[in-house]
PDB file of C-alpha atoms in Angstrom:
ATOM      1  CA  UNK A   1       0.076  -0.109  -0.035  1.00 63.00           C
ATOM      2  CA  UNK A   2       1.335   3.601  -1.097  1.00 82.00           C
ATOM      3  CA  UNK A   3       2.338   5.811   1.837  1.00 94.00           C
ATOM      4  CA  UNK A   4       1.414   9.586   1.805  1.00 97.00           C
ATOM      5  CA  UNK A   5       2.472  11.078  -1.252  1.00 97.00           C
ATOM      6  CA  UNK A   6       3.440  14.715  -1.381  1.00 97.00           C
ATOM      7  CA  UNK A   7       4.472  16.956  -4.192  1.00 97.00           C
ATOM      8  CA  UNK A   8       6.524  18.405  -5.223  1.00 97.00           C
ATOM      9  CA  UNK A   9       9.392  17.302  -3.260  1.00 96.00           C
ATOM     10  CA  UNK A  10      11.350  20.328  -3.887  1.00 97.00           C
ATOM     11  CA  UNK A  11      10.426  23.559  -4.698  1.00 97.00           C
ATOM     12  CA  UNK A  12      12.532  26.850  -4.959  1.00 98.00           C
ATOM     13  CA  UNK A  13      10.016  30.152  -5.873  1.00 97.00           C
ATOM     14  CA  UNK A  14      11.014  33.848  -5.817  1.00 97.00           C
ATOM     15  CA  UNK A  15       9.413  36.097  -3.042  1.00 97.00           C
ATOM     16  CA  UNK A  16       6.110  37.349  -4.083  1.00 97.00           C
ATOM     17  CA  UNK A  17       5.246  33.977  -5.851  1.00 97.00           C
ATOM     18  CA  UNK A  18       2.301  31.657  -5.407  1.00 97.00           C
ATOM     19  CA  UNK A  19       3.320  28.360  -3.859  1.00 98.00           C
ATOM     20  CA  UNK A  20       0.971  25.083  -4.137  1.00 98.00           C
ATOM     21  CA  UNK A  21       1.711  21.927  -2.371  1.00 98.00           C
ATOM     22  CA  UNK A  22      -0.048  18.749  -2.739  1.00 98.00           C
ATOM     23  CA  UNK A  23      -0.724  15.692  -0.593  1.00 98.00           C
ATOM     24  CA  UNK A  24      -2.284  12.284  -1.143  1.00 98.00           C
ATOM     25  CA  UNK A  25      -3.364  10.423   2.246  1.00 97.00           C
ATOM     26  CA  UNK A  26      -3.320   6.830   2.529  1.00 96.00           C
ATOM     27  CA  UNK A  27      -6.474   5.761   1.544  1.00 95.00           C
ATOM     28  CA  UNK A  28      -9.064   4.998   4.082  1.00 92.00           C
ATOM     29  CA  UNK A  29      -7.657   7.379   6.414  1.00 93.00           C
ATOM     30  CA  UNK A  30     -10.004  10.246   7.697  1.00 90.00           C
ATOM     31  CA  UNK A  31      -7.688  12.884   9.285  1.00 91.00           C
ATOM     32  CA  UNK A  32      -5.064  14.913   7.257  1.00 94.00           C
ATOM     33  CA  UNK A  33      -2.545  17.208   8.896  1.00 93.00           C
ATOM     34  CA  UNK A  34      -0.084  19.790   7.504  1.00 96.00           C
ATOM     35  CA  UNK A  35       2.879  20.602   9.228  1.00 95.00           C
ATOM     36  CA  UNK A  36       6.033  23.011   8.909  1.00 96.00           C
ATOM     37  CA  UNK A  37       9.496  21.897  10.141  1.00 96.00           C
ATOM     38  CA  UNK A  38      12.520  24.224  10.872  1.00 94.00           C
ATOM     39  CA  UNK A  39      15.250  24.316  12.766  1.00 89.00           C
ATOM     40  CA  UNK A  40      14.065  27.336  14.726  1.00 90.00           C
ATOM     41  CA  UNK A  41      10.829  26.082  15.753  1.00 89.00           C
ATOM     42  CA  UNK A  42      10.877  22.578  15.198  1.00 90.00           C
ATOM     43  CA  UNK A  43       7.645  20.880  13.759  1.00 91.00           C
ATOM     44  CA  UNK A  44       4.505  22.903  13.994  1.00 90.00           C
ATOM     45  CA  UNK A  45       1.221  21.777  13.234  1.00 90.00           C
ATOM     46  CA  UNK A  46      -0.294  24.356  10.560  1.00 94.00           C
ATOM     47  CA  UNK A  47      -4.035  22.737  10.033  1.00 93.00           C
ATOM     48  CA  UNK A  48      -5.978  19.524  10.643  1.00 89.00           C
ATOM     49  CA  UNK A  49      -8.688  17.874   8.635  1.00 92.00           C
ATOM     50  CA  UNK A  50     -11.070  15.490   9.775  1.00 90.00           C
ATOM     51  CA  UNK A  51     -13.633  13.961   7.090  1.00 91.00           C
ATOM     52  CA  UNK A  52     -12.270  16.774   4.911  1.00 93.00           C
ATOM     53  CA  UNK A  53     -13.413  19.299   7.352  1.00 93.00           C
ATOM     54  CA  UNK A  54     -10.956  21.854   8.809  1.00 92.00           C
ATOM     55  CA  UNK A  55     -11.142  21.063  12.468  1.00 86.00           C
ATOM     56  CA  UNK A  56      -8.093  23.219  13.722  1.00 85.00           C
ATOM     57  CA  UNK A  57      -6.587  25.808  11.766  1.00 90.00           C
ATOM     58  CA  UNK A  58      -5.039  27.850  14.789  1.00 87.00           C
ATOM     59  CA  UNK A  59      -1.659  27.215  13.482  1.00 88.00           C
ATOM     60  CA  UNK A  60      -1.894  28.684  10.129  1.00 92.00           C
ATOM     61  CA  UNK A  61       0.747  31.651  10.349  1.00 85.00           C
ATOM     62  CA  UNK A  62      -1.477  34.464   8.521  1.00 84.00           C
ATOM     63  CA  UNK A  63      -3.830  35.092   5.814  1.00 90.00           C
ATOM     64  CA  UNK A  64      -0.856  34.260   3.154  1.00 95.00           C
ATOM     65  CA  UNK A  65      -1.508  30.504   3.819  1.00 96.00           C
ATOM     66  CA  UNK A  66      -4.416  28.439   3.057  1.00 97.00           C
ATOM     67  CA  UNK A  67      -5.462  24.865   2.687  1.00 97.00           C
ATOM     68  CA  UNK A  68      -8.153  22.858   1.113  1.00 97.00           C
ATOM     69  CA  UNK A  69      -9.388  19.609   1.240  1.00 97.00           C
ATOM     70  CA  UNK A  70     -12.017  19.005  -1.649  1.00 96.00           C
ATOM     71  CA  UNK A  71     -12.209  15.210  -1.315  1.00 95.00           C
ATOM     72  CA  UNK A  72     -10.976  11.999   1.075  1.00 94.00           C
ATOM     73  CA  UNK A  73      -7.923  11.856  -1.480  1.00 95.00           C
ATOM     74  CA  UNK A  74      -6.445  15.144  -2.099  1.00 96.00           C
ATOM     75  CA  UNK A  75      -5.559  18.166  -0.093  1.00 98.00           C
ATOM     76  CA  UNK A  76      -3.404  21.618  -0.792  1.00 98.00           C
ATOM     77  CA  UNK A  77      -1.405  23.961   0.936  1.00 98.00           C
ATOM     78  CA  UNK A  78      -1.019  27.178  -0.650  1.00 98.00           C
ATOM     79  CA  UNK A  79       1.109  30.204   0.139  1.00 97.00           C
ATOM     80  CA  UNK A  80       0.317  33.416  -1.697  1.00 96.00           C
ATOM     81  CA  UNK A  81       2.421  35.682  -1.723  1.00 96.00           C
ATOM     82  CA  UNK A  82       5.430  33.615  -0.468  1.00 96.00           C
ATOM     83  CA  UNK A  83       8.094  35.284   1.740  1.00 96.00           C
ATOM     84  CA  UNK A  84      11.731  33.932   2.327  1.00 97.00           C
ATOM     85  CA  UNK A  85      10.759  33.280   6.095  1.00 95.00           C
ATOM     86  CA  UNK A  86       8.477  30.676   4.692  1.00 96.00           C
ATOM     87  CA  UNK A  87      11.296  28.708   3.856  1.00 97.00           C
ATOM     88  CA  UNK A  88      10.707  25.033   5.405  1.00 97.00           C
ATOM     89  CA  UNK A  89      10.005  21.467   4.972  1.00 97.00           C
ATOM     90  CA  UNK A  90       6.137  21.007   4.895  1.00 98.00           C
ATOM     91  CA  UNK A  91       4.950  17.906   5.788  1.00 97.00           C
ATOM     92  CA  UNK A  92       1.615  16.043   5.484  1.00 97.00           C
ATOM     93  CA  UNK A  93       0.345  13.169   7.233  1.00 95.00           C
ATOM     94  CA  UNK A  94      -2.755  11.362   7.636  1.00 93.00           C
ATOM     95  CA  UNK A  95      -4.381   8.936  10.251  1.00 89.00           C
ATOM     96  CA  UNK A  96      -7.114   6.694  10.827  1.00 85.00           C
ATOM     97  CA  UNK A  97      -8.618   8.795  13.637  1.00 75.00           C
ATOM     98  CA  UNK A  98     -10.765   6.478  15.761  1.00 67.00           C
ATOM     99  CA  UNK A  99     -13.358   8.172  18.075  1.00 69.00           C
ATOM    100  CA  UNK A 100     -11.729  11.037  20.024  1.00 71.00           C
ATOM    101  CA  UNK A 101      -7.992   9.820  19.783  1.00 70.00           C
ATOM    102  CA  UNK A 102      -5.601  10.005  17.284  1.00 71.00           C
ATOM    103  CA  UNK A 103      -3.546   7.058  17.728  1.00 70.00           C
ATOM    104  CA  UNK A 104      -1.061   7.225  14.832  1.00 82.00           C
ATOM    105  CA  UNK A 105      -0.002   9.721  11.883  1.00 88.00           C
ATOM    106  CA  UNK A 106       1.820   8.486   8.668  1.00 92.00           C
ATOM    107  CA  UNK A 107       3.851  11.350   7.494  1.00 95.00           C
ATOM    108  CA  UNK A 108       4.754  11.894   3.681  1.00 96.00           C
ATOM    109  CA  UNK A 109       8.528  12.583   2.727  1.00 95.00           C
ATOM    110  CA  UNK A 110       7.805  16.472   2.893  1.00 97.00           C
ATOM    111  CA  UNK A 111       8.396  19.027   0.452  1.00 98.00           C
ATOM    112  CA  UNK A 112      11.403  21.008   0.706  1.00 97.00           C
ATOM    113  CA  UNK A 113      10.417  25.023  -0.088  1.00 98.00           C
ATOM    114  CA  UNK A 114      12.933  27.754  -0.614  1.00 98.00           C
ATOM    115  CA  UNK A 115      11.874  31.254  -1.142  1.00 98.00           C
ATOM    116  CA  UNK A 116      14.482  33.427  -2.403  1.00 97.00           C
TER     117      UNK A 116
ATOM    118  CA  UNK B   1      -2.234  26.381  24.297  1.00 61.00           C
ATOM    119  CA  UNK B   2      -0.768  22.936  25.254  1.00 68.00           C
ATOM    120  CA  UNK B   3       3.186  22.661  25.190  1.00 85.00           C
ATOM    121  CA  UNK B   4       5.642  19.593  25.258  1.00 92.00           C
ATOM    122  CA  UNK B   5       9.090  20.096  26.585  1.00 95.00           C
ATOM    123  CA  UNK B   6      11.835  17.478  25.883  1.00 96.00           C
ATOM    124  CA  UNK B   7      14.923  16.996  27.695  1.00 96.00           C
ATOM    125  CA  UNK B   8      18.080  16.354  26.720  1.00 97.00           C
ATOM    126  CA  UNK B   9      18.236  18.474  23.754  1.00 95.00           C
ATOM    127  CA  UNK B  10      20.862  16.758  22.597  1.00 96.00           C
ATOM    128  CA  UNK B  11      22.525  13.171  23.790  1.00 97.00           C
ATOM    129  CA  UNK B  12      25.494  11.441  22.229  1.00 97.00           C
ATOM    130  CA  UNK B  13      26.709   8.445  23.945  1.00 96.00           C
ATOM    131  CA  UNK B  14      28.801   5.058  23.133  1.00 97.00           C
ATOM    132  CA  UNK B  15      27.260   1.885  21.551  1.00 97.00           C
ATOM    133  CA  UNK B  16      25.945  -0.542  24.283  1.00 97.00           C
ATOM    134  CA  UNK B  17      25.097   2.447  26.803  1.00 97.00           C
ATOM    135  CA  UNK B  18      21.516   3.022  28.299  1.00 97.00           C
ATOM    136  CA  UNK B  19      19.757   5.964  28.131  1.00 97.00           C
ATOM    137  CA  UNK B  20      16.447   7.798  28.914  1.00 98.00           C
ATOM    138  CA  UNK B  21      14.731  10.891  27.296  1.00 98.00           C
ATOM    139  CA  UNK B  22      11.633  12.763  28.680  1.00 97.00           C
ATOM    140  CA  UNK B  23       8.878  14.555  27.666  1.00 97.00           C
ATOM    141  CA  UNK B  24       7.134  16.668  29.997  1.00 95.00           C
ATOM    142  CA  UNK B  25       4.098  19.096  30.451  1.00 91.00           C
ATOM    143  CA  UNK B  26       2.127  20.864  32.687  1.00 88.00           C
ATOM    144  CA  UNK B  27      -1.336  20.057  30.457  1.00 87.00           C
ATOM    145  CA  UNK B  28      -3.210  16.491  30.580  1.00 88.00           C
ATOM    146  CA  UNK B  29      -3.152  14.868  26.936  1.00 87.00           C
ATOM    147  CA  UNK B  30      -5.609  12.274  26.099  1.00 84.00           C
ATOM    148  CA  UNK B  31      -2.950  10.419  24.077  1.00 85.00           C
ATOM    149  CA  UNK B  32       0.877  10.793  23.762  1.00 90.00           C
ATOM    150  CA  UNK B  33       3.206   9.408  20.722  1.00 92.00           C
ATOM    151  CA  UNK B  34       6.819   9.076  20.497  1.00 96.00           C
ATOM    152  CA  UNK B  35       8.425   9.324  16.457  1.00 96.00           C
ATOM    153  CA  UNK B  36      11.837   8.735  15.518  1.00 97.00           C
ATOM    154  CA  UNK B  37      12.862  11.155  12.595  1.00 96.00           C
ATOM    155  CA  UNK B  38      16.103  10.610  10.290  1.00 93.00           C
ATOM    156  CA  UNK B  39      17.468  13.320   8.131  1.00 89.00           C
ATOM    157  CA  UNK B  40      15.609  13.940   4.873  1.00 88.00           C
ATOM    158  CA  UNK B  41      12.310  11.895   5.959  1.00 92.00           C
ATOM    159  CA  UNK B  42       9.076  12.432   7.910  1.00 94.00           C
ATOM    160  CA  UNK B  43       8.532  11.263  11.702  1.00 95.00           C
ATOM    161  CA  UNK B  44       7.737   7.725  11.717  1.00 94.00           C
ATOM    162  CA  UNK B  45       5.285   6.351  14.700  1.00 92.00           C
ATOM    163  CA  UNK B  46       7.172   4.311  17.358  1.00 95.00           C
ATOM    164  CA  UNK B  47       4.386   3.968  19.746  1.00 93.00           C
ATOM    165  CA  UNK B  48       0.903   5.557  21.114  1.00 90.00           C
ATOM    166  CA  UNK B  49       0.299   5.684  24.963  1.00 90.00           C
ATOM    167  CA  UNK B  50      -3.137   6.515  26.216  1.00 87.00           C
ATOM    168  CA  UNK B  51      -3.763   5.167  29.637  1.00 89.00           C
ATOM    169  CA  UNK B  52      -2.025   6.757  32.681  1.00 92.00           C
ATOM    170  CA  UNK B  53       0.856   4.847  34.196  1.00 94.00           C
ATOM    171  CA  UNK B  54       1.133   2.503  30.648  1.00 95.00           C
ATOM    172  CA  UNK B  55       4.160   0.816  29.898  1.00 96.00           C
ATOM    173  CA  UNK B  56       4.759  -0.152  26.525  1.00 96.00           C
ATOM    174  CA  UNK B  57       8.051  -2.043  25.137  1.00 96.00           C
ATOM    175  CA  UNK B  58       9.074  -2.419  21.614  1.00 94.00           C
ATOM    176  CA  UNK B  59      12.060  -4.669  21.380  1.00 95.00           C
ATOM    177  CA  UNK B  60      14.983  -2.589  23.281  1.00 97.00           C
ATOM    178  CA  UNK B  61      12.713   0.627  23.646  1.00 97.00           C
ATOM    179  CA  UNK B  62      10.326   1.114  26.851  1.00 97.00           C
ATOM    180  CA  UNK B  63       7.646   3.890  26.874  1.00 97.00           C
ATOM    181  CA  UNK B  64       5.843   5.182  29.870  1.00 96.00           C
ATOM    182  CA  UNK B  65       3.145   7.437  29.916  1.00 95.00           C
ATOM    183  CA  UNK B  66       2.709   9.408  33.577  1.00 94.00           C
ATOM    184  CA  UNK B  67      -0.263   8.440  35.832  1.00 93.00           C
ATOM    185  CA  UNK B  68      -1.428  11.937  35.523  1.00 93.00           C
ATOM    186  CA  UNK B  69      -0.852  11.826  31.777  1.00 91.00           C
ATOM    187  CA  UNK B  70       1.277  14.826  31.661  1.00 92.00           C
ATOM    188  CA  UNK B  71       4.698  13.322  31.036  1.00 94.00           C
ATOM    189  CA  UNK B  72       6.282  10.536  29.418  1.00 96.00           C
ATOM    190  CA  UNK B  73       9.839   8.693  29.100  1.00 97.00           C
ATOM    191  CA  UNK B  74      11.430   6.502  26.464  1.00 97.00           C
ATOM    192  CA  UNK B  75      14.286   4.200  27.816  1.00 98.00           C
ATOM    193  CA  UNK B  76      16.696   2.338  25.373  1.00 97.00           C
ATOM    194  CA  UNK B  77      18.607  -0.380  26.585  1.00 97.00           C
ATOM    195  CA  UNK B  78      21.829  -1.225  25.109  1.00 97.00           C
ATOM    196  CA  UNK B  79      21.530   1.467  22.207  1.00 97.00           C
ATOM    197  CA  UNK B  80      23.098   0.804  19.100  1.00 97.00           C
ATOM    198  CA  UNK B  81      24.271   3.031  15.818  1.00 96.00           C
ATOM    199  CA  UNK B  82      20.881   2.692  13.991  1.00 95.00           C
ATOM    200  CA  UNK B  83      18.956   4.433  17.070  1.00 96.00           C
ATOM    201  CA  UNK B  84      20.259   7.584  16.057  1.00 96.00           C
ATOM    202  CA  UNK B  85      17.852  10.021  15.043  1.00 96.00           C
ATOM    203  CA  UNK B  86      15.549  12.752  16.074  1.00 97.00           C
ATOM    204  CA  UNK B  87      13.281  11.413  18.874  1.00 98.00           C
ATOM    205  CA  UNK B  88       9.830  13.516  18.935  1.00 96.00           C
ATOM    206  CA  UNK B  89       6.936  13.137  21.472  1.00 95.00           C
ATOM    207  CA  UNK B  90       3.569  14.604  20.454  1.00 91.00           C
ATOM    208  CA  UNK B  91      -0.134  14.753  22.240  1.00 86.00           C
ATOM    209  CA  UNK B  92      -3.162  16.415  21.947  1.00 76.00           C
ATOM    210  CA  UNK B  93      -6.591  16.668  23.627  1.00 68.00           C
ATOM    211  CA  UNK B  94      -9.693  14.838  22.651  1.00 68.00           C
ATOM    212  CA  UNK B  95     -10.355  14.797  18.761  1.00 66.00           C
ATOM    213  CA  UNK B  96      -6.835  16.261  17.917  1.00 64.00           C
ATOM    214  CA  UNK B  97      -7.652  19.597  19.311  1.00 66.00           C
ATOM    215  CA  UNK B  98      -4.264  21.263  20.218  1.00 67.00           C
ATOM    216  CA  UNK B  99      -2.244  18.853  18.775  1.00 77.00           C
ATOM    217  CA  UNK B 100       1.648  19.539  19.294  1.00 86.00           C
ATOM    218  CA  UNK B 101       4.915  18.026  19.067  1.00 90.00           C
ATOM    219  CA  UNK B 102       7.940  18.755  21.215  1.00 93.00           C
ATOM    220  CA  UNK B 103      11.125  20.093  20.317  1.00 94.00           C
ATOM    221  CA  UNK B 104      12.816  16.545  19.909  1.00 95.00           C
ATOM    222  CA  UNK B 105      15.662  14.840  21.459  1.00 97.00           C
ATOM    223  CA  UNK B 106      18.735  14.650  18.838  1.00 96.00           C
ATOM    224  CA  UNK B 107      20.405  11.188  19.936  1.00 97.00           C
ATOM    225  CA  UNK B 108      23.601  10.043  18.241  1.00 97.00           C
ATOM    226  CA  UNK B 109      24.954   6.619  19.113  1.00 97.00           C
ATOM    227  CA  UNK B 110      28.706   6.046  18.459  1.00 96.00           C
ATOM    228  CA  UNK B 111      29.966   2.668  17.287  1.00 94.00           C
TER     229      UNK B 111
END
């Protein structure tokens, strides 16, 4: 079974450009998470979806960031306009949440974003 | 906002030694997880603990969840170079609310 798929794996863009990161969760998982990882701030939860509905977006840095999950097999994270401080590795993770407990998350390989 | 602290931040030991890393919070968590992350990859789940006082073993790794569900420890027996990596604890409230990761313990096991 394929794991979480993210694309692109690497993205280099200039400040002010729009960036779209994509994620395909593991089939059958009903929860999806977007994270950002930097050396300074560690792994930060940006947004969490359950059954395609955003549950917690308190980690989204500002209005330049937006995330969608139009169906159970696809999600996007968009940054518009991008800034150099957005440079980080962005991870998508999915989980087979059971009831009120998130038992496990499976992470994708990440997208390394560099904004110059 | 729930926060997780991990200690030590860095740990370098010789192969064969034992070690314990800690994950602490002032908040109660519904569940707590431990992950290991290697360079260039995403974190990989090691274990989930749910019940206060729970102890789980995974080969040479022993995980414990505090009675009050505010802290956890990971003990590695006879560490091996393959144990090298970033160890992250993570937890949240009910239905994933306020899910957070700790800053991690970076472990290096020297042959």
